[in-house]
Structure formats: C-alpha cells, structure tokens
Amino acid sequence: MSVVKESWSSFDSNIAKIYLDGFGHPSDRSKHLMASVLIEIFGGKEFHLADFGCGNGHLYRFFRERGLNLRYTGYDFSTSLLEAARERYADDDKAAFLERDIQDPTADLGNADIVLYSHVLEMLEAPGASLTAARKMAPRIMIRFFQPPADGFDLVEIRMLDVGNGEAEVPYLRRSFSIDHYNLLLSKTGCTSVDVHQVAGDVDQVHILNF
Ligand SMILES: C[S@@+](CC[C@H](N)C(=O)[O-])C[C@H]1O[C@@H](n2cnc3c(N)ncnc32)[C@H](O)[C@@H]1O
C-alpha cells in the first residue's frame, strides 16, 4: 500500500463518518456554488456524477438536499472513508462506491455525464494521468480547488492530516498549480475551454472543463 493511500485509509471509524461534513475544514460557499453550477448545466434532468476522491460521500447527500436529480458513483482509495460511505447509503440504489486509484489511466472506471474533483486534484501525485482517465469517462469535468491555479511557481508539499484517532497526524501530498502547469495538463487532455466560477471574497474556485 502506498504511504498516501495508507494515510487516507487511517481515519478513525467514527471520524470517517463526519470527515468534511463536520470534522475538518469544509468551505460551504463553494459547496453551494457547485450545486448551482450543476443545476445550470443539467437543469432538472437526471445525470450521472462520478465523484473522484469522494471520501465518505457526503457531497451526494448535499446535492440531493439541494434538489439535484443525480445518480452518483463515488471513487476513492481510502478503505475507512469508503466503509463510512457504504454504511451511510446502504439503502440508496442511486449511489454506488468503488475502491479505485483515480490516477490510473488504464483502469476501467465506467462512464458518467460529469466527473467531479472536489478538493482532490491538488492531492494527487499524477493529476495529468487522472484527468486523462476522467476525460475517457465523461464529456465534462468539474474541479473545486482549495488553491486555484495562480500566477506563481508550482509547489508540492507534504502536509500532515488529522485523522482523528488521537495519535500522530499522517502525511499527505498537497500541491499548488501554476497557471502554466495547469494549462499544459488541460491541453494534453484536449480541453477546449474552462468556465471559472467563484463566490466573491472566497478563495475556492469551481472550474468546468469543456472538451
Ligand atoms: C480532501 S478529501 C476530499 C473529499 C471530498 N471530495 C470532499 O470534497 O469533501 C480528498 C479525498 O481524495 C481521496 N484521494 C486522494 N488521492 C486519491 C487517489 N489517488 N485515488 C483515489 N482517491 C484519492 C482521499 O482518500 C480523500 O477521500
């Protein structure tokens, strides 16, 4: 098991149920922004969302509460977060969860109407390979950034994550993209335009990649 997968899998089981839905630092305004952008794109018709790095799947419930008509497949490699997700939605036949490394462009990940990376693209060792895999699955990609691409240099850091088990924090990877690097990744996936959405005063951005 890679160090990063091991870190993301080591959540305490009670904390795994509430991670980013009560524990951690969720940014509410951009969560609402994602819901509005999805409504703008799909209106009331049913669509299939592939949530890359879904964690415990809390966004599925949030989108349903906002009135979105979606089928949902969550992909993650964290065994503890997936266990919490499967338990939470055991009776819901519109939600499924798959244990996958979303950086494998050869993996069979199925199809969707849109792939979502919510606070995930910046966590990946190989974001370009992942975007290529996502592009094979869907005609659109939505990215919610903790740290939007900016006019600076690329930065990759090892940070420490509180997994709520009362022991030492565990390492994870966090990157900031320069605009140049981001544009290069997008051009390699065949992206033709990006719609950028942001709530005034918020750091988060939501991007829609069109192909
Ligand atoms: C910051 S959390 C975001 C969770 C959720 N998308 C949200 O917005 O609340 C990052 C998630 O990405 C997952 N992740 C990171 N690298 C991954 C990889 N290579 N393959 C699958 N999942 C990954 C982690 O396990 C974790 O659930």
PDB file of C-alpha atoms and ligand atoms in Angstrom, residues 4 8-9 11 19-20 34 51-56 58-59 75-78 81 100-103 116-120 123-125 144 146, ligand 1:
ATOM      1  CA  VAL A   4      -0.520   8.236   0.754  1.00  0.00           C
ATOM      2  CA  TRP A   8      -6.122   8.399   3.758  1.00  0.00           C
ATOM      3  CA  SER A   9      -7.219   4.965   4.978  1.00  0.00           C
ATOM      4  CA  PHE A  11      -9.283   7.612   9.748  1.00  0.00           C
ATOM      5  CA  TYR A  19     -14.957  13.928   7.732  1.00  0.00           C
ATOM      6  CA  LEU A  20     -15.504  17.236   5.860  1.00  0.00           C
ATOM      7  CA  MET A  34     -21.015  23.515  -7.184  1.00  0.00           C
ATOM      8  CA  ASP A  51     -17.155  11.813  -7.709  1.00  0.00           C
ATOM      9  CA  PHE A  52     -13.368  11.253  -7.860  1.00  0.00           C
ATOM     10  CA  GLY A  53     -11.960  11.177  -4.323  1.00  0.00           C
ATOM     11  CA  CYS A  54     -15.469  11.017  -2.845  1.00  0.00           C
ATOM     12  CA  GLY A  55     -14.332  10.331   0.733  1.00  0.00           C
ATOM     13  CA  ASN A  56     -17.384   9.361   2.805  1.00  0.00           C
ATOM     14  CA  HIS A  58     -21.165  13.482   1.985  1.00  0.00           C
ATOM     15  CA  LEU A  59     -21.497  15.531  -1.224  1.00  0.00           C
ATOM     16  CA  TYR A  75     -14.423   6.612  -6.309  1.00  0.00           C
ATOM     17  CA  ASP A  76     -11.821   6.594  -3.572  1.00  0.00           C
ATOM     18  CA  PHE A  77      -8.861   4.558  -2.359  1.00  0.00           C
ATOM     19  CA  SER A  78      -9.427   5.171   1.352  1.00  0.00           C
ATOM     20  CA  LEU A  81     -13.842   6.568   4.191  1.00  0.00           C
ATOM     21  CA  ARG A 100     -10.079   2.762  -7.073  1.00  0.00           C
ATOM     22  CA  ASP A 101      -6.887   4.741  -7.510  1.00  0.00           C
ATOM     23  CA  ILE A 102      -8.160   7.582  -9.692  1.00  0.00           C
ATOM     24  CA  GLN A 103      -4.709   8.149 -11.188  1.00  0.00           C
ATOM     25  CA  LEU A 116     -16.055  15.842 -10.135  1.00  0.00           C
ATOM     26  CA  TYR A 117     -12.798  16.538  -8.303  1.00  0.00           C
ATOM     27  CA  SER A 118     -13.804  18.347  -5.112  1.00  0.00           C
ATOM     28  CA  HIS A 119     -10.662  19.356  -3.226  1.00  0.00           C
ATOM     29  CA  VAL A 120      -8.910  16.377  -4.779  1.00  0.00           C
ATOM     30  CA  MET A 123      -3.891  15.893  -3.601  1.00  0.00           C
ATOM     31  CA  LEU A 124      -2.698  13.746  -6.481  1.00  0.00           C
ATOM     32  CA  GLU A 125       0.793  12.590  -7.386  1.00  0.00           C
ATOM     33  CA  ARG A 144     -13.303  22.520  -6.991  1.00  0.00           C
ATOM     34  CA  PHE A 146      -8.689  24.574  -2.402  1.00  0.00           C
TER      35      PHE A 146
HETATM   36  C1  LIG B   1      -9.656  16.451   0.848  1.00  0.00           C
HETATM   37  S1  LIG B   1     -10.509  14.932   0.623  1.00  0.00           S
HETATM   38  C2  LIG B   1     -11.904  15.494  -0.336  1.00  0.00           C
HETATM   39  C3  LIG B   1     -13.144  14.636  -0.115  1.00  0.00           C
HETATM   40  C4  LIG B   1     -14.396  15.089  -0.881  1.00  0.00           C
HETATM   41  N1  LIG B   1     -14.161  15.080  -2.308  1.00  0.00           N
HETATM   42  C5  LIG B   1     -14.875  16.443  -0.417  1.00  0.00           C
HETATM   43  O1  LIG B   1     -14.836  17.401  -1.172  1.00  0.00           O
HETATM   44  O2  LIG B   1     -15.305  16.531   0.734  1.00  0.00           O
HETATM   45  C6  LIG B   1      -9.518  14.092  -0.594  1.00  0.00           C
HETATM   46  C7  LIG B   1     -10.039  12.712  -0.941  1.00  0.00           C
HETATM   47  O3  LIG B   1      -9.314  12.221  -2.085  1.00  0.00           O
HETATM   48  C8  LIG B   1      -9.023  10.853  -1.885  1.00  0.00           C
HETATM   49  N2  LIG B   1      -7.854  10.513  -2.731  1.00  0.00           N
HETATM   50  C9  LIG B   1      -6.637  11.112  -2.733  1.00  0.00           C
HETATM   51  N3  LIG B   1      -5.830  10.532  -3.660  1.00  0.00           N
HETATM   52  C10 LIG B   1      -6.557   9.555  -4.258  1.00  0.00           C
HETATM   53  C11 LIG B   1      -6.276   8.603  -5.285  1.00  0.00           C
HETATM   54  N4  LIG B   1      -5.071   8.548  -5.882  1.00  0.00           N
HETATM   55  N5  LIG B   1      -7.263   7.732  -5.663  1.00  0.00           N
HETATM   56  C12 LIG B   1      -8.487   7.765  -5.048  1.00  0.00           C
HETATM   57  N6  LIG B   1      -8.814   8.654  -4.069  1.00  0.00           N
HETATM   58  C13 LIG B   1      -7.868   9.534  -3.679  1.00  0.00           C
HETATM   59  C14 LIG B   1      -8.771  10.748  -0.380  1.00  0.00           C
HETATM   60  O4  LIG B   1      -8.869   9.428   0.086  1.00  0.00           O
HETATM   61  C15 LIG B   1      -9.857  11.675   0.167  1.00  0.00           C
HETATM   62  O5  LIG B   1     -11.061  10.995   0.360  1.00  0.00           O
END
